[in-house]
mmCIF file of C-alpha atoms in Angstrom:
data_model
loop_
_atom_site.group_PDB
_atom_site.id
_atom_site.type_symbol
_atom_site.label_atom_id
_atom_site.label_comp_id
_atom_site.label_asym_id
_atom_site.label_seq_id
_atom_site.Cartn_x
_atom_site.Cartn_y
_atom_site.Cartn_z
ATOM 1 C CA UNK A 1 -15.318 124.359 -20.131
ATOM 2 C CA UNK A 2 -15.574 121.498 -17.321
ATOM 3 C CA UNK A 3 -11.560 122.203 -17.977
ATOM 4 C CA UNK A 4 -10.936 124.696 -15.975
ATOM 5 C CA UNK A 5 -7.286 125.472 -17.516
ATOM 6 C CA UNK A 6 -9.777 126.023 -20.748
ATOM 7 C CA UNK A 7 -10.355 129.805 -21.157
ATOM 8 C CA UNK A 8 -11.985 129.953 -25.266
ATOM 9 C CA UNK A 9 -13.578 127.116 -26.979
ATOM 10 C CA UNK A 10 -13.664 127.864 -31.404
ATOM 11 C CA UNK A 11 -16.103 126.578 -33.817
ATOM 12 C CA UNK A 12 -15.743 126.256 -37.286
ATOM 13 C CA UNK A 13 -17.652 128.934 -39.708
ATOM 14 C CA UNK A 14 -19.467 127.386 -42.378
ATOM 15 C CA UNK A 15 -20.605 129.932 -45.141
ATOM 16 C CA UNK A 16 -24.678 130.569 -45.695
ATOM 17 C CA UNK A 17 -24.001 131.733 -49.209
ATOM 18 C CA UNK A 18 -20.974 129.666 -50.451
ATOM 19 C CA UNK A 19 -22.315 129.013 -53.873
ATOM 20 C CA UNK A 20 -23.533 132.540 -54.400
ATOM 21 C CA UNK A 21 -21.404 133.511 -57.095
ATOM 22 C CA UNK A 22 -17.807 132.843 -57.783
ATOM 23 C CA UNK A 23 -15.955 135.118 -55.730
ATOM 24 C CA UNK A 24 -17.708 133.425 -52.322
ATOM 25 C CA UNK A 25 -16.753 130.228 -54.021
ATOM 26 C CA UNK A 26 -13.045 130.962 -53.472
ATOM 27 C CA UNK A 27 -13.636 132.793 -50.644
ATOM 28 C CA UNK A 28 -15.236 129.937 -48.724
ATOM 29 C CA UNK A 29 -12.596 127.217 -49.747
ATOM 30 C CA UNK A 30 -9.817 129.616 -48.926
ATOM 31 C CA UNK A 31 -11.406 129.538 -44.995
ATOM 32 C CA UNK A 32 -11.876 126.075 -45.074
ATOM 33 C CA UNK A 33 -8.325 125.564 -45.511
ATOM 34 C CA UNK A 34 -7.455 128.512 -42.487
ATOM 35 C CA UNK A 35 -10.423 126.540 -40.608
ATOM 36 C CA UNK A 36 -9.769 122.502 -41.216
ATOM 37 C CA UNK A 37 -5.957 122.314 -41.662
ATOM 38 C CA UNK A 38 -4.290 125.962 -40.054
ATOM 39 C CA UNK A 39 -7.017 126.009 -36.663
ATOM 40 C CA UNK A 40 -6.735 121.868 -36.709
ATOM 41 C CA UNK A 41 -3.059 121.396 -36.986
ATOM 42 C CA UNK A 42 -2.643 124.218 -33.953
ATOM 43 C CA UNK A 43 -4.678 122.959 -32.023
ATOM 44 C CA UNK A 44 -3.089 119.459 -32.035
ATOM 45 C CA UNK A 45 -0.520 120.122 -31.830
ATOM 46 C CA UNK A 46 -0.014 122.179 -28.912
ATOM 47 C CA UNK A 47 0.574 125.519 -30.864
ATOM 48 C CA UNK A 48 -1.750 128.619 -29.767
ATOM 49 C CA UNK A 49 -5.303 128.888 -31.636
ATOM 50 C CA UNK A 50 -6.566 132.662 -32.445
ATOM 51 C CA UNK A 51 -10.454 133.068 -31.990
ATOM 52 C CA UNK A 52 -11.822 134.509 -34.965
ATOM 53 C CA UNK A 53 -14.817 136.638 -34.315
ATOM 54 C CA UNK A 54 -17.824 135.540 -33.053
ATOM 55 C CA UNK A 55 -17.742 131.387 -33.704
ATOM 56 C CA UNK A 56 -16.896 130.593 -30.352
ATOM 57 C CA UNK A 57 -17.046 131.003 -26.677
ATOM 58 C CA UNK A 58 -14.616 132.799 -23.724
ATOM 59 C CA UNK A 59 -14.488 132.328 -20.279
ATOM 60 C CA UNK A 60 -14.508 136.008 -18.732
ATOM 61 C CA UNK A 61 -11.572 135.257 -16.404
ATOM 62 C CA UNK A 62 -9.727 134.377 -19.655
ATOM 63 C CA UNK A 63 -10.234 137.658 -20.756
ATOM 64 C CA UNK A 64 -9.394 139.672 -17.462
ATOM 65 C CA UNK A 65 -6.037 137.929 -16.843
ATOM 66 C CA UNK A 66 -4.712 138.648 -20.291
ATOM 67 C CA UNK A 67 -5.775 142.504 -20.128
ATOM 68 C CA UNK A 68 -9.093 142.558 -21.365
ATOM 69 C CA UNK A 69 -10.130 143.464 -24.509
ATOM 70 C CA UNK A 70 -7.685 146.383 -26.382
ATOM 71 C CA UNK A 71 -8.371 148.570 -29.281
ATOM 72 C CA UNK A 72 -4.935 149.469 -30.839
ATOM 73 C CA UNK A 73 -5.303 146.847 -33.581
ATOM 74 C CA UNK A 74 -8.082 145.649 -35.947
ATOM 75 C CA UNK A 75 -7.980 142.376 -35.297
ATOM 76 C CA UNK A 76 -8.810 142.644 -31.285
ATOM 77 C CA UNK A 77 -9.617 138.886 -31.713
ATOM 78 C CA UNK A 78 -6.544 137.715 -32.558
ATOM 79 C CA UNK A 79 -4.577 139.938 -30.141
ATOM 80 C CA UNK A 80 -6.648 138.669 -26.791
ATOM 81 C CA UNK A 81 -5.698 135.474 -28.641
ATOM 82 C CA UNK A 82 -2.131 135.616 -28.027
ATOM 83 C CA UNK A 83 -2.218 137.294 -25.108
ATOM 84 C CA UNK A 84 -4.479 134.810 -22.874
ATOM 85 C CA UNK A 85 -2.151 131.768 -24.054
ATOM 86 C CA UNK A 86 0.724 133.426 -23.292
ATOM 87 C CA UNK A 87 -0.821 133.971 -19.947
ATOM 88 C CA UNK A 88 -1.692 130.419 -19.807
ATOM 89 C CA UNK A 89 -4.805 129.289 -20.658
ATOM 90 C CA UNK A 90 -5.696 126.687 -23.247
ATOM 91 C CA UNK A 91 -7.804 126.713 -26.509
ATOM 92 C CA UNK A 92 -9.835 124.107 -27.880
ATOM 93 C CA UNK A 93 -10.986 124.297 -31.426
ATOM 94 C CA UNK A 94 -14.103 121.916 -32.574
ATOM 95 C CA UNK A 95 -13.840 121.339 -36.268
ATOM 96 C CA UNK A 96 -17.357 119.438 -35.897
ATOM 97 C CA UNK A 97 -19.224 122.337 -34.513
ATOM 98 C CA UNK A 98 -20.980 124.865 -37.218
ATOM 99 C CA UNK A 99 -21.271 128.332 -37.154
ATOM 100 C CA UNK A 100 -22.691 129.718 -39.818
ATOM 101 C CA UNK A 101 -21.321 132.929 -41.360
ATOM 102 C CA UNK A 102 -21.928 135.411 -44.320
ATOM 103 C CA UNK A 103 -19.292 135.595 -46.916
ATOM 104 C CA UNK A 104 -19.047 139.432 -48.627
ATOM 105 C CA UNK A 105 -20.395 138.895 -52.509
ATOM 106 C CA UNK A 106 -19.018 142.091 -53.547
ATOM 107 C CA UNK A 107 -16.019 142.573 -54.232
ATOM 108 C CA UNK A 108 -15.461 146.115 -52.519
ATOM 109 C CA UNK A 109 -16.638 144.710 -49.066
ATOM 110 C CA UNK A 110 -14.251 141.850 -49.661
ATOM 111 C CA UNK A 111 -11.085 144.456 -49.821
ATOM 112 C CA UNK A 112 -11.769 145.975 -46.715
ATOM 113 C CA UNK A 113 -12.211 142.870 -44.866
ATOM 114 C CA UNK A 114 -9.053 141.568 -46.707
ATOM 115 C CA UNK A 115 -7.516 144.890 -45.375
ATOM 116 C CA UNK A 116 -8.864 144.689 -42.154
ATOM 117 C CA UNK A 117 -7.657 141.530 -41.137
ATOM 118 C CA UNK A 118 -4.453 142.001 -43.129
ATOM 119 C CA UNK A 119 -3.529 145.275 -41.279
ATOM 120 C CA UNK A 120 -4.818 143.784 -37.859
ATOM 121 C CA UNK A 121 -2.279 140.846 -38.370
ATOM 122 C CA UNK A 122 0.109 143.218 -39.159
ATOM 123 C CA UNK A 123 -0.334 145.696 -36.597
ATOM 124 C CA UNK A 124 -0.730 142.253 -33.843
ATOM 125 C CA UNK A 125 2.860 140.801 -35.504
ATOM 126 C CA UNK A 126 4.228 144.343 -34.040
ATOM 127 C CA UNK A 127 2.575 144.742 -30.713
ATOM 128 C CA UNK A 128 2.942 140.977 -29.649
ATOM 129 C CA UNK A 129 5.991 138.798 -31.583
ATOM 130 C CA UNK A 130 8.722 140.496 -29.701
ATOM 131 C CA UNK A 131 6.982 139.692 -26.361
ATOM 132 C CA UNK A 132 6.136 135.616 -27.755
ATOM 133 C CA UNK A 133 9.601 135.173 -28.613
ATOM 134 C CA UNK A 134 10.951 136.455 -25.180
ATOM 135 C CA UNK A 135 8.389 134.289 -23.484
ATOM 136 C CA UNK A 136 8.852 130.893 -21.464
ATOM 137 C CA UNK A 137 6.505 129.171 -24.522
ATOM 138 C CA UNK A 138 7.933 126.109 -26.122
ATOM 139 C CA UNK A 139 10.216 126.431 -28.846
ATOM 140 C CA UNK A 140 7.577 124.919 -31.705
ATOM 141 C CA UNK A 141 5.196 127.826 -30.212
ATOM 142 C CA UNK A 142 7.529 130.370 -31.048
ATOM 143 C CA UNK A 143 8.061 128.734 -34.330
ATOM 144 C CA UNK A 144 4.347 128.913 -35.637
ATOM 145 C CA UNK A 145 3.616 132.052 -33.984
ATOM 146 C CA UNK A 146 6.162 133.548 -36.241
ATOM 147 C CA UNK A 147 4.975 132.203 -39.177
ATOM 148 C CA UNK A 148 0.986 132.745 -38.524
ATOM 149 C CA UNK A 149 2.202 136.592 -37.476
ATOM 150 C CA UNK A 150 4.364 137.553 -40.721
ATOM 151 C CA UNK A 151 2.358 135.633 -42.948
ATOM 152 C CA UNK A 152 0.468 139.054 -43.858
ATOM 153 C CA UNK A 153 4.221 140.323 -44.850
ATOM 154 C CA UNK A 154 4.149 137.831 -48.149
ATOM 155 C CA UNK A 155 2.043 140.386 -50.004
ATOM 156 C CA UNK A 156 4.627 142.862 -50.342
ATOM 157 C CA UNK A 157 7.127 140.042 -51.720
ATOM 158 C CA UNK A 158 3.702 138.920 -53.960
ATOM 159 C CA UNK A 159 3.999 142.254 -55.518
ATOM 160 C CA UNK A 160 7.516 142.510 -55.808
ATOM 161 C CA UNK A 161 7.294 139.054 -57.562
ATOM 162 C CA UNK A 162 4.914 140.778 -60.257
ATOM 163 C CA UNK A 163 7.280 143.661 -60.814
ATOM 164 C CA UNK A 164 10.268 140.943 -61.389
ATOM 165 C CA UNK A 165 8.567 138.983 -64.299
ATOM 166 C CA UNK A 166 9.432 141.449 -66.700
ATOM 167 C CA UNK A 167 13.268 141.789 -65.550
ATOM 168 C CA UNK A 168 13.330 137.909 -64.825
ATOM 169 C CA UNK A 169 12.197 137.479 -68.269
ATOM 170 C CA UNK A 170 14.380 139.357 -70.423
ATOM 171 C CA UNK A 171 17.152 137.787 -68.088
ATOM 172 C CA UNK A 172 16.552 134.219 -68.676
ATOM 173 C CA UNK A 173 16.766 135.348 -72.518
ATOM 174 C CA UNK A 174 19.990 136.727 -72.679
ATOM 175 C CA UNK A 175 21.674 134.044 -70.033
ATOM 176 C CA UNK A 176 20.000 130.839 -71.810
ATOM 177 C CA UNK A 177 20.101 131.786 -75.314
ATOM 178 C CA UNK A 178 18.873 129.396 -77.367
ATOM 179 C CA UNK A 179 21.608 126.639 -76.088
ATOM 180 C CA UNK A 180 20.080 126.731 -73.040
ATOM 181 C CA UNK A 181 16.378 125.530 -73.604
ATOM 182 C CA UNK A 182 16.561 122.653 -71.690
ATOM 183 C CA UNK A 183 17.970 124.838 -68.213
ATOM 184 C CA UNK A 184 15.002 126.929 -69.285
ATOM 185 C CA UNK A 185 12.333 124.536 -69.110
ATOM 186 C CA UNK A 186 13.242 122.951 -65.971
ATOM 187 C CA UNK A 187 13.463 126.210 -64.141
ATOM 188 C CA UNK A 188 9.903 127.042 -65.188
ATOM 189 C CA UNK A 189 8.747 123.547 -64.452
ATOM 190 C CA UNK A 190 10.139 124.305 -61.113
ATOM 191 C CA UNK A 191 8.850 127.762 -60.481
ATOM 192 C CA UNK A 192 5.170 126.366 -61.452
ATOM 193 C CA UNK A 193 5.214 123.620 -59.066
ATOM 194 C CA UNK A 194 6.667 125.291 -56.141
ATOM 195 C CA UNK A 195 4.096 128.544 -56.611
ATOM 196 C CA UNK A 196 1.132 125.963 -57.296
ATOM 197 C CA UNK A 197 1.287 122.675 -55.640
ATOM 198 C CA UNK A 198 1.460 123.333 -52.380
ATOM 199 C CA UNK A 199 -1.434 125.685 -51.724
ATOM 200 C CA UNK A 200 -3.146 123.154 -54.309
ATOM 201 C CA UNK A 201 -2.862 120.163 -51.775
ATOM 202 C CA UNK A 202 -3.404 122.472 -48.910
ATOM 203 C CA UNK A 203 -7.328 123.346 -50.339
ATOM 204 C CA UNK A 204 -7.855 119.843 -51.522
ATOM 205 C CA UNK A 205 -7.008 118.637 -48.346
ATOM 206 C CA UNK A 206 -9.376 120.925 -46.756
ATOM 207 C CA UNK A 207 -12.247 120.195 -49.113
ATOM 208 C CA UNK A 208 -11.988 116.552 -48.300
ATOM 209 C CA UNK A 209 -12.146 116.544 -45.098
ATOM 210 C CA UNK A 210 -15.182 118.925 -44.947
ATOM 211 C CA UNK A 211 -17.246 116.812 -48.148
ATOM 212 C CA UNK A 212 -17.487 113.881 -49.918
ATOM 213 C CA UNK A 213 -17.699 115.625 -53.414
ATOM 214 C CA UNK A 214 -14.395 117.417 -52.999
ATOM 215 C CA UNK A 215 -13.231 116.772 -56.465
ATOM 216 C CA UNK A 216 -16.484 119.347 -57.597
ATOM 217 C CA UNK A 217 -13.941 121.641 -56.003
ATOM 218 C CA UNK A 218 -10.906 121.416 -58.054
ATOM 219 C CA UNK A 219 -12.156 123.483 -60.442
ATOM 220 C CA UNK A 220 -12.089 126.495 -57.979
ATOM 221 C CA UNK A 221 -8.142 126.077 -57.287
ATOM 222 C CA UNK A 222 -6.840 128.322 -60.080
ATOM 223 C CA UNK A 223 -9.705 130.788 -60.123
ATOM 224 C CA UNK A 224 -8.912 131.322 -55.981
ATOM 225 C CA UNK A 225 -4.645 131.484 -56.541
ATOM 226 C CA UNK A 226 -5.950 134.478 -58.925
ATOM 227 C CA UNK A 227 -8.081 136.012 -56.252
ATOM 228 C CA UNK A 228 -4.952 135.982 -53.544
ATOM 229 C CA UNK A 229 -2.402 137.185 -56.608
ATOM 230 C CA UNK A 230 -5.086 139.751 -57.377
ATOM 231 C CA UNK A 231 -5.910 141.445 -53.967
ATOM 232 C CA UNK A 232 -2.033 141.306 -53.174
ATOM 233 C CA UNK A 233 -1.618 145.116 -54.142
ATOM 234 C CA UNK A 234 -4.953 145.685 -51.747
ATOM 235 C CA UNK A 235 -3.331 143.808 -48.600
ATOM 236 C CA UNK A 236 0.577 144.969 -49.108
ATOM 237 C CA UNK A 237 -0.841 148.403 -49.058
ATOM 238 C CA UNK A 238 -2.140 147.345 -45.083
ATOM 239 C CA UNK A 239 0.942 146.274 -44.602
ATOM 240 C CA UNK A 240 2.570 149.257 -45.612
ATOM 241 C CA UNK A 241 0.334 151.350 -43.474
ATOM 242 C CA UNK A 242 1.454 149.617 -40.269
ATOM 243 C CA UNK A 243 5.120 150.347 -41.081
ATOM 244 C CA UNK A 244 4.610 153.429 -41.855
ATOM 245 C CA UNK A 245 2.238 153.921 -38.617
ATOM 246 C CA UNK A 246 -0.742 155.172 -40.005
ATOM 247 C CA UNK A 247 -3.778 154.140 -38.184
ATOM 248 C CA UNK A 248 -7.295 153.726 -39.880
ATOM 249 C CA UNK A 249 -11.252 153.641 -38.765
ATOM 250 C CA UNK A 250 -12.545 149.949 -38.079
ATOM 251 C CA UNK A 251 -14.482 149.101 -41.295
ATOM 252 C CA UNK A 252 -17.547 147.076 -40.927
ATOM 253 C CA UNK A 253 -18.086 144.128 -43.235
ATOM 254 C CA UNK A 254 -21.555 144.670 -44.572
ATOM 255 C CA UNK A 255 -23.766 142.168 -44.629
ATOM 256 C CA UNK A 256 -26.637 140.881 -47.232
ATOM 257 C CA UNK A 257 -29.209 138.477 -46.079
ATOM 258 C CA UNK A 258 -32.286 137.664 -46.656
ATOM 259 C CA UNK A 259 -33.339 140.774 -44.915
ATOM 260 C CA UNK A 260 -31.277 142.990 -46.773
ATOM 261 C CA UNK A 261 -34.255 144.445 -48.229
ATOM 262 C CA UNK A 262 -35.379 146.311 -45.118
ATOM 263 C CA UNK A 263 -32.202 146.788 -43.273
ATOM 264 C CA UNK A 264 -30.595 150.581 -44.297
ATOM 265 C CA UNK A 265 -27.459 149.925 -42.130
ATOM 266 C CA UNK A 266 -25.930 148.233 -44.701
ATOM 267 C CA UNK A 267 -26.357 149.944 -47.334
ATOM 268 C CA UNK A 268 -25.006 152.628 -45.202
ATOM 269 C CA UNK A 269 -21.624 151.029 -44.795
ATOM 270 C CA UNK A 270 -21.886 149.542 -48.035
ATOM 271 C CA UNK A 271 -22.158 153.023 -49.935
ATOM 272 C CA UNK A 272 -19.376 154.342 -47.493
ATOM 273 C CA UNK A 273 -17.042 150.868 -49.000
ATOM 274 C CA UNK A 274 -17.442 152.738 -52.303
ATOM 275 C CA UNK A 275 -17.093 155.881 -52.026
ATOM 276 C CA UNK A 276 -13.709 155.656 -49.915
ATOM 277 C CA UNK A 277 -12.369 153.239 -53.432
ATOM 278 C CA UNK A 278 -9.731 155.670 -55.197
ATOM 279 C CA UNK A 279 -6.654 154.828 -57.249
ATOM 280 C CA UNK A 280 -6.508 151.343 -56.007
ATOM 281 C CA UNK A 281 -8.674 149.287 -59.325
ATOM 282 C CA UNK A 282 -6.356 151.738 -61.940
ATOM 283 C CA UNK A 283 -3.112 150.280 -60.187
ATOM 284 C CA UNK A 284 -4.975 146.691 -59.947
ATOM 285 C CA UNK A 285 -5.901 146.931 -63.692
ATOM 286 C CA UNK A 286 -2.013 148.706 -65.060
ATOM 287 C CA UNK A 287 -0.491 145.459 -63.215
ATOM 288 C CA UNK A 288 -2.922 142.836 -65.319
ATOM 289 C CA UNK A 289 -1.763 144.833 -68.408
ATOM 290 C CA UNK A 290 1.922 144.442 -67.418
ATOM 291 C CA UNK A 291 1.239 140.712 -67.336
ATOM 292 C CA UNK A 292 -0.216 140.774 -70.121
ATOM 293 C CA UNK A 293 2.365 142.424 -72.419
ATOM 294 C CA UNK A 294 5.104 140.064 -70.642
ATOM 295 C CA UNK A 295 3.104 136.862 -71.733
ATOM 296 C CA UNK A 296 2.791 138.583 -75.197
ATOM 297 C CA UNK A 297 6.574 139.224 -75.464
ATOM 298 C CA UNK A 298 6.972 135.379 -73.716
ATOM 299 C CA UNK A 299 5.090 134.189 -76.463
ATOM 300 C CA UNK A 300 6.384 136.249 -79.889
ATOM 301 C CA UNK A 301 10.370 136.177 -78.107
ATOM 302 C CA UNK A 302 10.344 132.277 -77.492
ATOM 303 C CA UNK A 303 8.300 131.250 -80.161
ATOM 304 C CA UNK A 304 10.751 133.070 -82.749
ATOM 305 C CA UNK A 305 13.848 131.255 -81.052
ATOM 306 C CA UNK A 306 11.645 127.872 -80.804
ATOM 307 C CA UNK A 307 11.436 127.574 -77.102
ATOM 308 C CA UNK A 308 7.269 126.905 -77.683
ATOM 309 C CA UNK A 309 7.797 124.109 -75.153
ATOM 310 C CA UNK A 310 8.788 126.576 -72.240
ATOM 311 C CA UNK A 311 6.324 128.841 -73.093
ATOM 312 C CA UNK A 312 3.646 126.231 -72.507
ATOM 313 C CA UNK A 313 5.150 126.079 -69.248
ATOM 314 C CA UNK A 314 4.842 129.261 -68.246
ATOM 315 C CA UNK A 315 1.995 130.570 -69.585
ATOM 316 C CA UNK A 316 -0.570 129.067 -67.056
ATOM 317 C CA UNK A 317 1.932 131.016 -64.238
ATOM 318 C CA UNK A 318 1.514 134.313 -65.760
ATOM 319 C CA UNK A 319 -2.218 134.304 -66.840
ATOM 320 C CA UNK A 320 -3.338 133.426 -63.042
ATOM 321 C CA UNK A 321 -1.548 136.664 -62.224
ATOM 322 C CA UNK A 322 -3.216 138.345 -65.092
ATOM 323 C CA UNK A 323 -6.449 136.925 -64.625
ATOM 324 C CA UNK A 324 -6.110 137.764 -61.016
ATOM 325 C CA UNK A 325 -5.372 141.942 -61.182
ATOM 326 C CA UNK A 326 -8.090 141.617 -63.929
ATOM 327 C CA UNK A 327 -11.038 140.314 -61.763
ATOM 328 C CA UNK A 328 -10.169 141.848 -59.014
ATOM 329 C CA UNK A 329 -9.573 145.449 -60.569
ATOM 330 C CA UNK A 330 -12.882 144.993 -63.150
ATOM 331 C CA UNK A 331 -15.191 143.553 -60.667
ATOM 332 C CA UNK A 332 -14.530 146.095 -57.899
ATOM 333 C CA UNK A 333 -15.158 149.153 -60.513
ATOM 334 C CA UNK A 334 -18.407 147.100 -61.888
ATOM 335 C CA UNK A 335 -19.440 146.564 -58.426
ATOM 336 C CA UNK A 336 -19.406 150.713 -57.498
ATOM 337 C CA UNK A 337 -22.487 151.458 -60.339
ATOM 338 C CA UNK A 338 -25.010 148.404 -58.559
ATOM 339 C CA UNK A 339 -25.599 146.987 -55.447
ATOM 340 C CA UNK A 340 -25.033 143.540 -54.917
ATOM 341 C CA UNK A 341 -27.987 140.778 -55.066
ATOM 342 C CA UNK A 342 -29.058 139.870 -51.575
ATOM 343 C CA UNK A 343 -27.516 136.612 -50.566
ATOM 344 C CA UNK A 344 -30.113 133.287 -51.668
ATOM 345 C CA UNK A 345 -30.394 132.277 -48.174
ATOM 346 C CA UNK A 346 -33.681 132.819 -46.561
ATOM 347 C CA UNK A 347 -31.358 132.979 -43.069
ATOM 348 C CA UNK A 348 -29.976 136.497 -42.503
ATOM 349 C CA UNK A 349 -26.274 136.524 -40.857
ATOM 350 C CA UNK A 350 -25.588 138.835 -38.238
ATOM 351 C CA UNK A 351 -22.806 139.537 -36.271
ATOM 352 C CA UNK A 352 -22.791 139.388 -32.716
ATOM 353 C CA UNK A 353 -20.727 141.551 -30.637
ATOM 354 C CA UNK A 354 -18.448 139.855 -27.957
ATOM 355 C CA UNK A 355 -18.933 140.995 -24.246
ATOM 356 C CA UNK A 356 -15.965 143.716 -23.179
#
């Protein structure tokens, strides 16, 4: 802040329960990669930063020239965010400077903040992308800011991918045949490396910058591509609200620290999570059984014709999607009959609320 062109200086959120149970596992290294690569790679290279909650600092003359703070999305972070870059002032993000943060360990709490920050995106992508691309910002700004803002937008075609692996399946069938095995095997090598690779050496590359034991990590990789396959139907349905204009109640992640014992305002919001879960974990669970029977009919179809070879191929494609509407659909019904074990921390986290 001795900069005075600097209005909003970012930390980096470490997580206070990481190896809780599996699900903050793959939570945590999926925000190491948004935290270490994403915030990094913004930063230096010019593109804007978005503040995410309450790991970092604002100047208040930051906040009055880009409007203040403004409740018409969920994610009033990221909005400012835009706004005071666009109206000129810088962001720094500090990779080397810890905040630490609670993860959600149950799985309910996780789909509303999934939601929540899903929608928010969503709902910033409308209010602010038409404005960023009319703006004086450099050309690579514009560029990223697209990308960052319609991210949110690839659960829909997520889903949409599900629904096509029964149709793409019976089509590769009749337009290969049997003559066309080797076509067949190179398209599915091909699919598996595009949909896997990548976000592969994204995580790694996150994990190895943040330890020295990143290779502990690799373990974690398939079991988080199921989470983000599995809470796809959860997040395209936020998107879907924000086309559709329907406007929800800001949802409060609840928290469970060491001194979750005493503290009744989370089990408040906590019991509130639950009781507003409907239809969602039956639609979850019908779309792992979908999978399923299409890696059953992968398996008896092109095993009877002898394509075993592209069935090995595939098969590790199909049961992360299964595996993924499985856990996610199972663990959120499971989680509605107990409440979650307090995190083993003996520090409780607790949000702070930013100055308006």
């Amino acid at each position: 802040f001795t900069d005075p062109k600097v209005g909003m200086v970012q930390a980096r959120w470490d997580h206070i329960n990481r190896d809780h149970s599996l699900l903050t596992r793959g939570q945590a290294i999926f925000l190491d990669g948004h935290f270490m690569i994403e915030k990094t790679a913004r930063n230096r290279s010019g593109r804007f930063v978005n503040f995410s909650g309450t790991a970092g600092l604002w100047r208040r003359q930051a906040i009055i020239d880009a409007g203040g703070w403004q409740h018409d999305t969920l994610t009033e972070d990221l909005d400012l965010s835009y706004r005071a870059q666009l109206a000129g002032w810088q962001f720094v993000f500090l990779p080397d400077v810890i905040s630490p943060a609670e993860l959600p360990p149950e799985m309910n709490a996780f789909k509303h903040q999934q939601h929540r920050w899903t929608k928010g995106t969503a709902q910033t992508c409308v209010k602010l992308l038409p404005k960023i691309l009319r703006s004086n910002a450099p050309l690579r700004v514009k560029v990223e800011a697209w990308f960052h803002l319609t991210g949110c937008f690839t659960y829909l075609l997520m889903v949409a991918l599900t629904l096509m692996l029964f149709p793409a399946f019976l089509i590769k069938q009749n337009a290969f045949g049997v003559t066309g095995r080797v076509l067949s095997t190179l398209i599915d090598i091909g699919l598996f490396l595009l949909a896997t690779c990548s976000a592969t050496t994204f995580y790694l590359c996150s994990q190895r910058e943040i330890y020295r034991s990143w290779r502990d990590k690799i373990k974690y990789l398939p079991f988080l591509m199921s989470l983000g396959i599995g809470i796809s139907l959860n997040n395209a349905k936020a998107v879907l609200e924000v086309l559709f204009r329907k406007q929800s109640e800001f949802v409060r992640t609840p928290k469970f620290g060491a001194s979750s014992s005493s503290d009744q305002a989370w089990k408040k919001q906590a019991a509130k999570i639950r009781q507003k879960i409907n239809w969602m974990p039956l639609v979850e669970f019908l779309f792992g059984c979908y999978v399923a029977v299409c890696i059953y009919m992968s398996i008896t179809e092109q095993a009877a014709t002898g394509g075993v070879r592209s069935v090995r191929l595939s098969l590790p494609f199909l049961c992360m999607f299964m595996f993924g509407y499985f856990y996610v659909s199972l663990t959120t019904i499971l989680s509605r009959a107990r409440k979650p074990a307090a995190a083993p921390t003996p520090v409780p986290a607790k949000e702070t609320v930013s100055l308006k």
